[in-house]
JSON list of C-alpha atoms in Angstrom, two decimals:
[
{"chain": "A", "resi": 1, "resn": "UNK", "atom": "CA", "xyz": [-5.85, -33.94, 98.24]},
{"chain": "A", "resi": 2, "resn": "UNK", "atom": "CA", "xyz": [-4.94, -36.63, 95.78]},
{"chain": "A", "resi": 3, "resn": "UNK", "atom": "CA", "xyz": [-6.51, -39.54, 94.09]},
{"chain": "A", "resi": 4, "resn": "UNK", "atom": "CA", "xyz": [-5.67, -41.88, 96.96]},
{"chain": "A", "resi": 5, "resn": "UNK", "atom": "CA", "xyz": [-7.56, -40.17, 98.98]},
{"chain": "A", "resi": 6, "resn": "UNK", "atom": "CA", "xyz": [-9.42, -42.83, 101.41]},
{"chain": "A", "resi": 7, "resn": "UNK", "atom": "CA", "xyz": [-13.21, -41.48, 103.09]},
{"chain": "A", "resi": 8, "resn": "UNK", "atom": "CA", "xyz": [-12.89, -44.22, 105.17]},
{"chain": "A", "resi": 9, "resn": "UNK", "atom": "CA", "xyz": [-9.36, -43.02, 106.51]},
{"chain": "A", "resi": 10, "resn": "UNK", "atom": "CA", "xyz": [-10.73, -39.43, 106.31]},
{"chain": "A", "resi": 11, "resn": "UNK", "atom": "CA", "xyz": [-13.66, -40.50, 108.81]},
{"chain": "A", "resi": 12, "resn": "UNK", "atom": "CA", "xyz": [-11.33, -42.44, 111.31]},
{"chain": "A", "resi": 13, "resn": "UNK", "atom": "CA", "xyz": [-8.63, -39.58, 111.53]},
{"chain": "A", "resi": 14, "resn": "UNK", "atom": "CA", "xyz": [-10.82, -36.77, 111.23]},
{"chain": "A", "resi": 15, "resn": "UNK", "atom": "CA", "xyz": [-14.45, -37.30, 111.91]},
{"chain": "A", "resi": 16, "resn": "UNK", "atom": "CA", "xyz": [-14.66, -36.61, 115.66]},
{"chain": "A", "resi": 17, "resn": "UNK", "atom": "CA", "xyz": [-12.53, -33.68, 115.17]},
{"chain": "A", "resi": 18, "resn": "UNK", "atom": "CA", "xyz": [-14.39, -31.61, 112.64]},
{"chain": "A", "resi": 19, "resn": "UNK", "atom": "CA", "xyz": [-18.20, -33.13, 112.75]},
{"chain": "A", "resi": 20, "resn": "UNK", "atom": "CA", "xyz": [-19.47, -31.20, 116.06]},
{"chain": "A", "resi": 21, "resn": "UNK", "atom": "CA", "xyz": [-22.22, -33.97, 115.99]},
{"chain": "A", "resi": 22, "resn": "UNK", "atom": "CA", "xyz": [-19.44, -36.76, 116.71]},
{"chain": "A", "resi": 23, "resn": "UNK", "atom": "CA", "xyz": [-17.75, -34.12, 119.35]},
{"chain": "A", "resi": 24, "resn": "UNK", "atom": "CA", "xyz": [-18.28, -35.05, 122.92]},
{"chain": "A", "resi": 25, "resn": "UNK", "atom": "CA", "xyz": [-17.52, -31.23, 124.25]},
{"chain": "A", "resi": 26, "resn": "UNK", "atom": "CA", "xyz": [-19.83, -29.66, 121.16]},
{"chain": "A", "resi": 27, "resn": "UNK", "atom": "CA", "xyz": [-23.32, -28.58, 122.22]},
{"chain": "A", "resi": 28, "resn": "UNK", "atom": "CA", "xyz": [-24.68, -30.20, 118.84]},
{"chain": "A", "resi": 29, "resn": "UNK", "atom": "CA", "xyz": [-23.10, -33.46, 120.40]},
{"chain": "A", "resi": 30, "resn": "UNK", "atom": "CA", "xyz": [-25.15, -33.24, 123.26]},
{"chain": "A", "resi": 31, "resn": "UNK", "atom": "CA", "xyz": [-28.33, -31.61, 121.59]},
{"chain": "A", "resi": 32, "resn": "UNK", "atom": "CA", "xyz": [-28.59, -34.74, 119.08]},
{"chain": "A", "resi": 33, "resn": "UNK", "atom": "CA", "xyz": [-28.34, -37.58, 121.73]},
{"chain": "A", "resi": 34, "resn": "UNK", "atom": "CA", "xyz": [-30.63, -35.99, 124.41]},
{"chain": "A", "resi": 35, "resn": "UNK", "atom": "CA", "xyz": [-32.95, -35.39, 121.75]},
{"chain": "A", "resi": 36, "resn": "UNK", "atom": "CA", "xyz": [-33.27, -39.01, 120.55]},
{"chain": "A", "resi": 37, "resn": "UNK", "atom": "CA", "xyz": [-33.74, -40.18, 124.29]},
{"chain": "A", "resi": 38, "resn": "UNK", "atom": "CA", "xyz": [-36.23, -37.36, 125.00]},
{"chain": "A", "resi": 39, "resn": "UNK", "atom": "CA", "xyz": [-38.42, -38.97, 121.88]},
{"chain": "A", "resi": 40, "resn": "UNK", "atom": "CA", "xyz": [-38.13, -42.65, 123.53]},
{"chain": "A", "resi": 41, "resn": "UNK", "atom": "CA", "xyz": [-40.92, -43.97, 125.63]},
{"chain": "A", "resi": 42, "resn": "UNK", "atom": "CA", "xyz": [-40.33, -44.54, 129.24]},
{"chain": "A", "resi": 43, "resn": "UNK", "atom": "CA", "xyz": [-39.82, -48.46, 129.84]},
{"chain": "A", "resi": 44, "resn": "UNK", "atom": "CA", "xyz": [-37.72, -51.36, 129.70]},
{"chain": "A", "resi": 45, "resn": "UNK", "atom": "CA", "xyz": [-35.68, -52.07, 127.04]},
{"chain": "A", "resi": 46, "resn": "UNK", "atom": "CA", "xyz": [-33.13, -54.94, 128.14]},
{"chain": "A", "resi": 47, "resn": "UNK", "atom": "CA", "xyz": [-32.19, -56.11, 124.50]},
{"chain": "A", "resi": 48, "resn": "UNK", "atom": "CA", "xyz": [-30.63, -53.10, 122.62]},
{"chain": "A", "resi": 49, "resn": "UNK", "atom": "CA", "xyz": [-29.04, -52.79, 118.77]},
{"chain": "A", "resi": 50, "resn": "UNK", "atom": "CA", "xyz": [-27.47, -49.47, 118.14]},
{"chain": "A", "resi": 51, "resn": "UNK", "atom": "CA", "xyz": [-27.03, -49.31, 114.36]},
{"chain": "A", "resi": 52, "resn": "UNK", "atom": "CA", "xyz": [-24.02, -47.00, 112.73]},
{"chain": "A", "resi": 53, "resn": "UNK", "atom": "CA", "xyz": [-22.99, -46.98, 116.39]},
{"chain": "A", "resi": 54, "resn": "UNK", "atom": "CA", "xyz": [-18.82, -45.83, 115.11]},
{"chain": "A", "resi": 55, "resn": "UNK", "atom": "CA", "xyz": [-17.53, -45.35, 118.59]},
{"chain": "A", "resi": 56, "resn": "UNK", "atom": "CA", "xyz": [-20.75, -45.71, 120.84]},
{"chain": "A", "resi": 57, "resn": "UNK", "atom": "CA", "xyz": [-20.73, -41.88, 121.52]},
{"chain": "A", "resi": 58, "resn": "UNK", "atom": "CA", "xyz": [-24.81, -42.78, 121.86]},
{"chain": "A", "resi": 59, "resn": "UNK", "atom": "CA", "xyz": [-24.52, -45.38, 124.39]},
{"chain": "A", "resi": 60, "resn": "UNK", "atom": "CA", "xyz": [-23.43, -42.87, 127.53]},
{"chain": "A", "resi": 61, "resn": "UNK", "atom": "CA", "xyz": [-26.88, -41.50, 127.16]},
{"chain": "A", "resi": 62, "resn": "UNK", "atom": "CA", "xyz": [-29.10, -44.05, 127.30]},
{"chain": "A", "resi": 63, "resn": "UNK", "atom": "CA", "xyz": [-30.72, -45.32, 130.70]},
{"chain": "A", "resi": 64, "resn": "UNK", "atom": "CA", "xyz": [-28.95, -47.92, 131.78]},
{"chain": "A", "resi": 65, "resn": "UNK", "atom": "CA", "xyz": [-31.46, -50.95, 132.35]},
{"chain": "A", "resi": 66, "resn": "UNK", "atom": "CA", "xyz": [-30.65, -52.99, 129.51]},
{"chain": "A", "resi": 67, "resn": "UNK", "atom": "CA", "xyz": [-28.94, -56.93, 129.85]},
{"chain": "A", "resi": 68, "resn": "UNK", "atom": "CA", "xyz": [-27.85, -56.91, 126.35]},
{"chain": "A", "resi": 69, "resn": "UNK", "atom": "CA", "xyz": [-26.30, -53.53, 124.03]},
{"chain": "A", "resi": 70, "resn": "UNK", "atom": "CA", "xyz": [-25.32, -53.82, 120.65]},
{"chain": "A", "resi": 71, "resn": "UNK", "atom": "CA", "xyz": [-22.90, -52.18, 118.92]},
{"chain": "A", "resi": 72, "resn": "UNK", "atom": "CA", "xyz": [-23.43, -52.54, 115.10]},
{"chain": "A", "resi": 73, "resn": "UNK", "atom": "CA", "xyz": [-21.19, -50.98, 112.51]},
{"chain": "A", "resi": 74, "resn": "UNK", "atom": "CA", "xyz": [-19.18, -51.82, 109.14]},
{"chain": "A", "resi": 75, "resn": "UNK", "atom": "CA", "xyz": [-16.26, -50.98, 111.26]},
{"chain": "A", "resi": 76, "resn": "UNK", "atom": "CA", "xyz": [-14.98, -52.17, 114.77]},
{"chain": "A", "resi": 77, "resn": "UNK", "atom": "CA", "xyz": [-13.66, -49.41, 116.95]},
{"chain": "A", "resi": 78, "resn": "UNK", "atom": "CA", "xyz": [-10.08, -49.55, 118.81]},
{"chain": "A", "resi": 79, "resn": "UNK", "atom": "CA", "xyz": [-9.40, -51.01, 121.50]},
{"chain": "A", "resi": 80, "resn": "UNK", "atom": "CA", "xyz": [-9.47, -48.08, 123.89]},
{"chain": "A", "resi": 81, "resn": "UNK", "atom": "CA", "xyz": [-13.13, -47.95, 122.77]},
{"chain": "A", "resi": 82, "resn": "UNK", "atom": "CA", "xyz": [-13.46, -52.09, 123.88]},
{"chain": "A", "resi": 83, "resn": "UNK", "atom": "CA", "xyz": [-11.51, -50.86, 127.80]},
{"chain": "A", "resi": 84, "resn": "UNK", "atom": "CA", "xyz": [-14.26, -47.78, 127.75]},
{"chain": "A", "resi": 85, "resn": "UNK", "atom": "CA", "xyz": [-17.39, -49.85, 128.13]},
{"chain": "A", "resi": 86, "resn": "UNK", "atom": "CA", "xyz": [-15.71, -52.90, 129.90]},
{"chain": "A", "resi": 87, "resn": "UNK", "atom": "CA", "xyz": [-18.38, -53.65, 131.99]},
{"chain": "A", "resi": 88, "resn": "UNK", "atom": "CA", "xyz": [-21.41, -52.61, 130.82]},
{"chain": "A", "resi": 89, "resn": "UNK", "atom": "CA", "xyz": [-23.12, -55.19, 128.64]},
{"chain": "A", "resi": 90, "resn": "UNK", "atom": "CA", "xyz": [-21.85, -53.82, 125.35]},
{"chain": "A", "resi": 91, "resn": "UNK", "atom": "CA", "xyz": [-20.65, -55.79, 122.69]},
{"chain": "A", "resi": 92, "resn": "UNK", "atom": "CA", "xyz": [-18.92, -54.41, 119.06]},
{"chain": "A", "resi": 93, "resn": "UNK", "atom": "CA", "xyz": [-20.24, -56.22, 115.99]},
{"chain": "A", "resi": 94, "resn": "UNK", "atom": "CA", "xyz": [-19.43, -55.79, 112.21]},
{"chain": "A", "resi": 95, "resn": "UNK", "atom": "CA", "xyz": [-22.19, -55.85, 110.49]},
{"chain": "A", "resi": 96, "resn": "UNK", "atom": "CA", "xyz": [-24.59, -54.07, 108.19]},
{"chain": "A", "resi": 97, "resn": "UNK", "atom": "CA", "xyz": [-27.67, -52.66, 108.49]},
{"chain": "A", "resi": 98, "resn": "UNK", "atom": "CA", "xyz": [-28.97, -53.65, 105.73]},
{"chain": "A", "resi": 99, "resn": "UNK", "atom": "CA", "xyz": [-28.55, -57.42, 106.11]},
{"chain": "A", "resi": 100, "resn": "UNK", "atom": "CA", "xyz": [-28.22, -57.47, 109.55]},
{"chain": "A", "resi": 101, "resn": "UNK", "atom": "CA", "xyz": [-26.77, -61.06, 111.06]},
{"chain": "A", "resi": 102, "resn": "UNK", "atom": "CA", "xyz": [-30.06, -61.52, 113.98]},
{"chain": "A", "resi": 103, "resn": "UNK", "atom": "CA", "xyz": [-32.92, -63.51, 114.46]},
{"chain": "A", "resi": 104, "resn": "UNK", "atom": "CA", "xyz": [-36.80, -61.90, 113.55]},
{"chain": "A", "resi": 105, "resn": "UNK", "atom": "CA", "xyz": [-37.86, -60.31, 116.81]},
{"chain": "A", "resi": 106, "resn": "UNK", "atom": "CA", "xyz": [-34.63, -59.77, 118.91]},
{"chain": "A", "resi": 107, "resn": "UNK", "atom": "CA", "xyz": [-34.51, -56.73, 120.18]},
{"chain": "A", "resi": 108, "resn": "UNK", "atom": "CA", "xyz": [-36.68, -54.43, 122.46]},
{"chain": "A", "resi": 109, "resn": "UNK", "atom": "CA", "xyz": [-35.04, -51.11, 121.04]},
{"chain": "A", "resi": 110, "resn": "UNK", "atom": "CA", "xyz": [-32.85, -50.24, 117.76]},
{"chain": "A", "resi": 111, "resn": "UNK", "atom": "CA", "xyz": [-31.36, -46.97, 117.70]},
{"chain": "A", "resi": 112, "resn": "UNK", "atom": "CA", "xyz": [-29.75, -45.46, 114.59]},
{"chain": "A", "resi": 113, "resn": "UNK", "atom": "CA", "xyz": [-28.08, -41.80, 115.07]},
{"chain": "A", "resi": 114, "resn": "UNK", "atom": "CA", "xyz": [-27.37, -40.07, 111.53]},
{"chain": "A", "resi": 115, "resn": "UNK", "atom": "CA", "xyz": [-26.95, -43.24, 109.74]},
{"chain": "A", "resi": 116, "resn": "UNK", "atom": "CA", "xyz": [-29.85, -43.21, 106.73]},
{"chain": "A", "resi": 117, "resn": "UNK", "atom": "CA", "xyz": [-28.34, -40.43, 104.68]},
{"chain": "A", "resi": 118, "resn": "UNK", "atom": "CA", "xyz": [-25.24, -43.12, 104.28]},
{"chain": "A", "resi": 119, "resn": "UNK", "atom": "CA", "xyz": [-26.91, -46.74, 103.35]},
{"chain": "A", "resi": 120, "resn": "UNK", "atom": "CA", "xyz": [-26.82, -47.63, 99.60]},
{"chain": "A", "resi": 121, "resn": "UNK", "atom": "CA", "xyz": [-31.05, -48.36, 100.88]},
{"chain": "A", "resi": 122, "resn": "UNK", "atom": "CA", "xyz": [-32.80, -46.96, 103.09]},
{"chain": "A", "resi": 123, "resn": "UNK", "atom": "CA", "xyz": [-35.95, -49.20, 102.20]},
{"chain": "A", "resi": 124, "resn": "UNK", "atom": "CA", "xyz": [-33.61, -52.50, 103.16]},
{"chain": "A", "resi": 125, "resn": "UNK", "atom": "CA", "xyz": [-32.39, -50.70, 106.15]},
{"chain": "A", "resi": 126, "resn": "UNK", "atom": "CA", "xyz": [-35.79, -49.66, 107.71]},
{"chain": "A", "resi": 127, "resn": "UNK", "atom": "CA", "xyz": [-37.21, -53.08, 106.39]},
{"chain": "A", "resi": 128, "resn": "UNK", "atom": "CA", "xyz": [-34.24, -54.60, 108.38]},
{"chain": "A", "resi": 129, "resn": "UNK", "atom": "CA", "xyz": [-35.02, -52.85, 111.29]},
{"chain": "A", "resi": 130, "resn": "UNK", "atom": "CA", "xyz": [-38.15, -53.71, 111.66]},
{"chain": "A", "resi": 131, "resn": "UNK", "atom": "CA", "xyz": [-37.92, -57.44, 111.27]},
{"chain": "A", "resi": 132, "resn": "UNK", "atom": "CA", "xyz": [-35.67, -57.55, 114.25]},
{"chain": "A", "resi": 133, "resn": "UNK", "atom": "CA", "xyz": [-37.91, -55.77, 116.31]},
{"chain": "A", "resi": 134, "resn": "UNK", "atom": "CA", "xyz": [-40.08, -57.50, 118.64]},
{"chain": "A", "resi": 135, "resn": "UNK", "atom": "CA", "xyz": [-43.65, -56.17, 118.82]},
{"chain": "A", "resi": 136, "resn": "UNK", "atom": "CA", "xyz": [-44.28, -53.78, 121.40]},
{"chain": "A", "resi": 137, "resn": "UNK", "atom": "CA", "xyz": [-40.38, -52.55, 120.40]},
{"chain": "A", "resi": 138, "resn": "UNK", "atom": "CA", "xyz": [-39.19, -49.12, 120.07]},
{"chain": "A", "resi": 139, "resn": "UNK", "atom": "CA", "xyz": [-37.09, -48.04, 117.11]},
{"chain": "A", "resi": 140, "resn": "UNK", "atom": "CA", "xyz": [-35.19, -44.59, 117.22]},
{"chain": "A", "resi": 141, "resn": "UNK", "atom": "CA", "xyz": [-34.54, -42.94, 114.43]},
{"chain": "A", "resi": 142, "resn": "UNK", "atom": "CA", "xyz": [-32.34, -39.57, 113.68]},
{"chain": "A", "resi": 143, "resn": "UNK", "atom": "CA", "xyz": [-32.39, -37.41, 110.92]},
{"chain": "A", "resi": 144, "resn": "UNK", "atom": "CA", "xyz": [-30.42, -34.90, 109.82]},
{"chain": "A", "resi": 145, "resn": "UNK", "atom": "CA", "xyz": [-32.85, -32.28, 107.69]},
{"chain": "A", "resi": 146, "resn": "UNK", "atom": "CA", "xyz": [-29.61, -32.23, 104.82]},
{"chain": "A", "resi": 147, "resn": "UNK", "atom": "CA", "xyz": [-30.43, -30.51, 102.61]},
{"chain": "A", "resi": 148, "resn": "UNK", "atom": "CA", "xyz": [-32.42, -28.02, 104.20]},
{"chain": "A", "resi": 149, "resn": "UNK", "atom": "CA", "xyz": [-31.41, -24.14, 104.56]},
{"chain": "A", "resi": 150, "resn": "UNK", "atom": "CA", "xyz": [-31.55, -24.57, 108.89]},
{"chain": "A", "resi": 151, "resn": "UNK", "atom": "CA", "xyz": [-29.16, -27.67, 108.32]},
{"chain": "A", "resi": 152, "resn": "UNK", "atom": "CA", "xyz": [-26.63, -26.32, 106.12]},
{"chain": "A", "resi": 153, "resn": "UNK", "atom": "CA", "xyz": [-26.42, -22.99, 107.65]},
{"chain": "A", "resi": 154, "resn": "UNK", "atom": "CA", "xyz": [-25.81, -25.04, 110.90]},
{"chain": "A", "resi": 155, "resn": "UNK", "atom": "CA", "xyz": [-23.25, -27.13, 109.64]},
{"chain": "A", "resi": 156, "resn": "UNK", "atom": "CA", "xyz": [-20.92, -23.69, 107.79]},
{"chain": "A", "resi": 157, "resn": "UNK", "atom": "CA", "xyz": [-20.96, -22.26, 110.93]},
{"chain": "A", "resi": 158, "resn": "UNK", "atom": "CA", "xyz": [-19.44, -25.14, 113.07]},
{"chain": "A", "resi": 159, "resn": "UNK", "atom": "CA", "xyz": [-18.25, -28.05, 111.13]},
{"chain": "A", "resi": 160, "resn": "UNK", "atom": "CA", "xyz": [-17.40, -26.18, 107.75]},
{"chain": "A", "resi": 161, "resn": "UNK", "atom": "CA", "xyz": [-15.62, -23.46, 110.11]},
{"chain": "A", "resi": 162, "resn": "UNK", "atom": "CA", "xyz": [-13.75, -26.06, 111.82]},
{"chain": "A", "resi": 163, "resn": "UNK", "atom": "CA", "xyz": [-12.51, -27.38, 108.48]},
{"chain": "A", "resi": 164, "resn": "UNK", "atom": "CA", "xyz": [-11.40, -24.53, 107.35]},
{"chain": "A", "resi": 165, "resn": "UNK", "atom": "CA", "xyz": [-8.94, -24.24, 110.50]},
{"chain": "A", "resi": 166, "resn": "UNK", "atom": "CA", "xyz": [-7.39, -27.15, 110.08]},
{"chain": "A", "resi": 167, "resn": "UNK", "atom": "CA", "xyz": [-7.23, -26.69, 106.10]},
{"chain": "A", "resi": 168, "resn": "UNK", "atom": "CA", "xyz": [-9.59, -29.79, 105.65]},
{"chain": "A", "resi": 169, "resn": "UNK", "atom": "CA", "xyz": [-12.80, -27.79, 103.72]},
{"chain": "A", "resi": 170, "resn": "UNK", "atom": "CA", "xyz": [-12.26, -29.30, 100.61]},
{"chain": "A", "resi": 171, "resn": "UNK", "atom": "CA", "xyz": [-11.94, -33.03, 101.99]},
{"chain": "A", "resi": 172, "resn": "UNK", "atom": "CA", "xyz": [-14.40, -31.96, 104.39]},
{"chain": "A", "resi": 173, "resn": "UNK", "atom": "CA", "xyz": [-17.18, -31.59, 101.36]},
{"chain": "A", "resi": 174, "resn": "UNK", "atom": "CA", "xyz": [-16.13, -34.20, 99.37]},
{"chain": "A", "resi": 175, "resn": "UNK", "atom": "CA", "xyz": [-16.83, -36.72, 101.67]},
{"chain": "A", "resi": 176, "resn": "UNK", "atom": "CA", "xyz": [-20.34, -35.15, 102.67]},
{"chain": "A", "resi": 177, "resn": "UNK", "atom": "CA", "xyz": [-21.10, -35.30, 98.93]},
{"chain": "A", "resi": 178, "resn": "UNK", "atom": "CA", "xyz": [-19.78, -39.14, 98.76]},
{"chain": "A", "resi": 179, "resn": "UNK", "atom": "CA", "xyz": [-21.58, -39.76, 101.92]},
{"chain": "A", "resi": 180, "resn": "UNK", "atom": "CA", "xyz": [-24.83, -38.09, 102.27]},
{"chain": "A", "resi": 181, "resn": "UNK", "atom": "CA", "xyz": [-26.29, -40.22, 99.48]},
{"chain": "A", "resi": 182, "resn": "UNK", "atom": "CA", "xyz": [-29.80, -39.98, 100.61]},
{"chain": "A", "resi": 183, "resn": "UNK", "atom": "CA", "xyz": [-32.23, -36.31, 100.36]},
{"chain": "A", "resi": 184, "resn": "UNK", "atom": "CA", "xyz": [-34.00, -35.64, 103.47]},
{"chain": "A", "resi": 185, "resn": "UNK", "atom": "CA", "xyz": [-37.04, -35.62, 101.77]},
{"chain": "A", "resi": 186, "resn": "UNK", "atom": "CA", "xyz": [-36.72, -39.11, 100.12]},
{"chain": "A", "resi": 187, "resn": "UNK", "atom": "CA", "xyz": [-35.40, -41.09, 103.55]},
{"chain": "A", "resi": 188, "resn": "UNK", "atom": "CA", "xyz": [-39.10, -39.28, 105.24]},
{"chain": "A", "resi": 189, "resn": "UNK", "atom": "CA", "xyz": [-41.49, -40.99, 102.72]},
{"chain": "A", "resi": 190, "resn": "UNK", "atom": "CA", "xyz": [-39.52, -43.96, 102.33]},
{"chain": "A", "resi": 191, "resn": "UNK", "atom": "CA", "xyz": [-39.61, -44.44, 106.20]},
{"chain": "A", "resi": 192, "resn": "UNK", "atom": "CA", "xyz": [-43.68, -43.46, 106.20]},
{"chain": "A", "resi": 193, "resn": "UNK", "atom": "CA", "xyz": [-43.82, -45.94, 103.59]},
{"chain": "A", "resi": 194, "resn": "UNK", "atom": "CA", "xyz": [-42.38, -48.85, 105.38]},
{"chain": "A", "resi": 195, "resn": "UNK", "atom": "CA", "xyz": [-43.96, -48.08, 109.04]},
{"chain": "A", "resi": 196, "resn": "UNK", "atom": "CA", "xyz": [-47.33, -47.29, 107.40]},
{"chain": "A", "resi": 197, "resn": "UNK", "atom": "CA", "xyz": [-48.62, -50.28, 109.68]},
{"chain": "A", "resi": 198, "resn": "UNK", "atom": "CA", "xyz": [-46.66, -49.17, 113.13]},
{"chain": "A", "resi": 199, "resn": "UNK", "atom": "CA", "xyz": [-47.47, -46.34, 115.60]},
{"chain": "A", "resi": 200, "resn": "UNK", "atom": "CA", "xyz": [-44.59, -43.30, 113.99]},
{"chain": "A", "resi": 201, "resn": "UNK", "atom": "CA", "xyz": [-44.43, -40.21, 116.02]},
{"chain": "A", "resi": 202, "resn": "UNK", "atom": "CA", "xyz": [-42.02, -37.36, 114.46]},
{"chain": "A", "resi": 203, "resn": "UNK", "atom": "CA", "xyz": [-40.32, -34.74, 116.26]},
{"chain": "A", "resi": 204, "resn": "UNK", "atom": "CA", "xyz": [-38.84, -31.79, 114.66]},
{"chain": "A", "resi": 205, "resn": "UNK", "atom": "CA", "xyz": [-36.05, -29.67, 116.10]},
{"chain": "A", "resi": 206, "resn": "UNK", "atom": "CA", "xyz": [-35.86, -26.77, 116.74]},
{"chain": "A", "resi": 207, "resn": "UNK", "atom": "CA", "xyz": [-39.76, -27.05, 115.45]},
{"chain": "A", "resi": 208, "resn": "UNK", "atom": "CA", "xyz": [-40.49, -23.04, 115.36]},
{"chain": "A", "resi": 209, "resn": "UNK", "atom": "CA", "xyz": [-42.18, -23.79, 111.87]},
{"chain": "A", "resi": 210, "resn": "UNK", "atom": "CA", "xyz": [-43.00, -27.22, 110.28]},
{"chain": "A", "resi": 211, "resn": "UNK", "atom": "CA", "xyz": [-41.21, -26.35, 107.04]},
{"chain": "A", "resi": 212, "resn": "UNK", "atom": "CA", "xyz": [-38.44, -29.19, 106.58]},
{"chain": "A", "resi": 213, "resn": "UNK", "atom": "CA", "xyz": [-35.81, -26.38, 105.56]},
{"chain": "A", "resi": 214, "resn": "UNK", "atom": "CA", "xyz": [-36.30, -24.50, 108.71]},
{"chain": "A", "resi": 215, "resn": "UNK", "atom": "CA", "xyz": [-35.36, -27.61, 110.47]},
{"chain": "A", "resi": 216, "resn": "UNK", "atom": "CA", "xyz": [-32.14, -29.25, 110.95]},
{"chain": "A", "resi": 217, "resn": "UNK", "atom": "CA", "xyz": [-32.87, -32.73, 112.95]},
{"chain": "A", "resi": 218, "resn": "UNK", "atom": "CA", "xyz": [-36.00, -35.05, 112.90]},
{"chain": "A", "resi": 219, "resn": "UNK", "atom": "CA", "xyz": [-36.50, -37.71, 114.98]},
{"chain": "A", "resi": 220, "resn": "UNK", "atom": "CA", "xyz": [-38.76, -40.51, 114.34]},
{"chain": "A", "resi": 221, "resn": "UNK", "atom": "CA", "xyz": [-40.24, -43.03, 116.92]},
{"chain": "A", "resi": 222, "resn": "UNK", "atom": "CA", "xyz": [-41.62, -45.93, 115.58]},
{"chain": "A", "resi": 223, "resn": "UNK", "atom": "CA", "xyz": [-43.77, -48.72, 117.91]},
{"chain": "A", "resi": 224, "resn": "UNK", "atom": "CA", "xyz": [-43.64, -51.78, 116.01]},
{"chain": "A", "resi": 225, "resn": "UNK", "atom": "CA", "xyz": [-47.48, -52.71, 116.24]},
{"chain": "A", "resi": 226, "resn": "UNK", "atom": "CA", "xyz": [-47.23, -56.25, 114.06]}
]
């Protein structure tokens, strides 16, 4: 590693390979996505904004009733991603969270998958959220527990192992330390803070104790109420 080294390269060449959570054929992969739909309330949702969507790995598991899915991230995917969901409704934006580029009130459902521990503000993101939200909405909301003990054991044993394979541990924790901006702890009161007025149901994975550090994913579900 040098001092040209890029995270933003490091992420596009190496992410899906190393990050179980961003590998289709990982358990974690599947765990994390199934989890987030399991927390969402039966209904319609035809207007959808994915936030920190990367390559839509979310989109395959959501039920497929929507006119309208939205792709947002700070980087458009390749075109083989574009020919993948030809089709379906799905459309690839650039954008932030944020500042987000919509209307108040546009959507029926945002989703955001491992996103919060990135954003310079997670205040402006959740306040973002929820002004494009139409009352009644759903918004979806994963956590990673990082730093917690369940977490970071979780992640040497699969992602850190994987690194260390391919020779990649030491770019592998630089970016997490560049990236995961955000305490666990401080993203949960900040987002109690700014739903304090909606309906927030948490779920905690694999939820044997309540103890954040014995923990490694929350999932908040937030009914915007006004």
């Amino acid at each position: 590693m040098n001092n040209d080294f890029s995270p933003s390269d490091w992420y596009s060449d190496h992410y899906s390979d190393i990050n179980v959570s961003a590998d289709p054929n990982s358990l974690a992969f599947r765990f994390l996505h199934q989890k987030i739909e399991k927390s969402c309330p039966k209904g319609q949702y035809p207007n959808i904004l994915e936030v920190g969507s990367n390559n839509g790995e979310h989109i395959s598991f959501v039920s497929r009733n929507w006119e309208r899915y939205i792709a947002l991230d700070l980087r458009l995917p390749s075109s083989e991603i574009y020919e993948k969901f030809k089709g379906l409704d799905v459309s690839f934006e650039e954008g932030d969270v944020q500042a987000m580029p919509y209307p108040d009130n546009s959507f029926d459902r945002i989703i955001s998958t491992c996103v919060m521990h990135h954003v310079n503000s997670p205040e402006g993101a959740f306040r973002e959220m929820l002004r494009v939200t139409k009352s009644g909405g759903i918004i979806s909301i994963a956590v990673p527990n990082d730093p917690g003990l369940s977490y970071r054991f979780l992640r040497h044993i699969t992602s850190v192992r994987r690194a260390k394979k391919m020779n990649l541990k030491e770019e592998l924790n630089l970016v997490h330390a560049l990236e995961h901006k955000n305490h666990f702890l401080s993203i949960d009161a900040i987002l109690k803070w700014v739903f304090i007025n909606q309906e927030v149901r948490v779920s905690r994975y694999p939820n044997i104790f309540r103890f954040w550090h014995l923990n490694f994913l929350t999932v908040y579900t937030i009914r915007k109420k006004i």
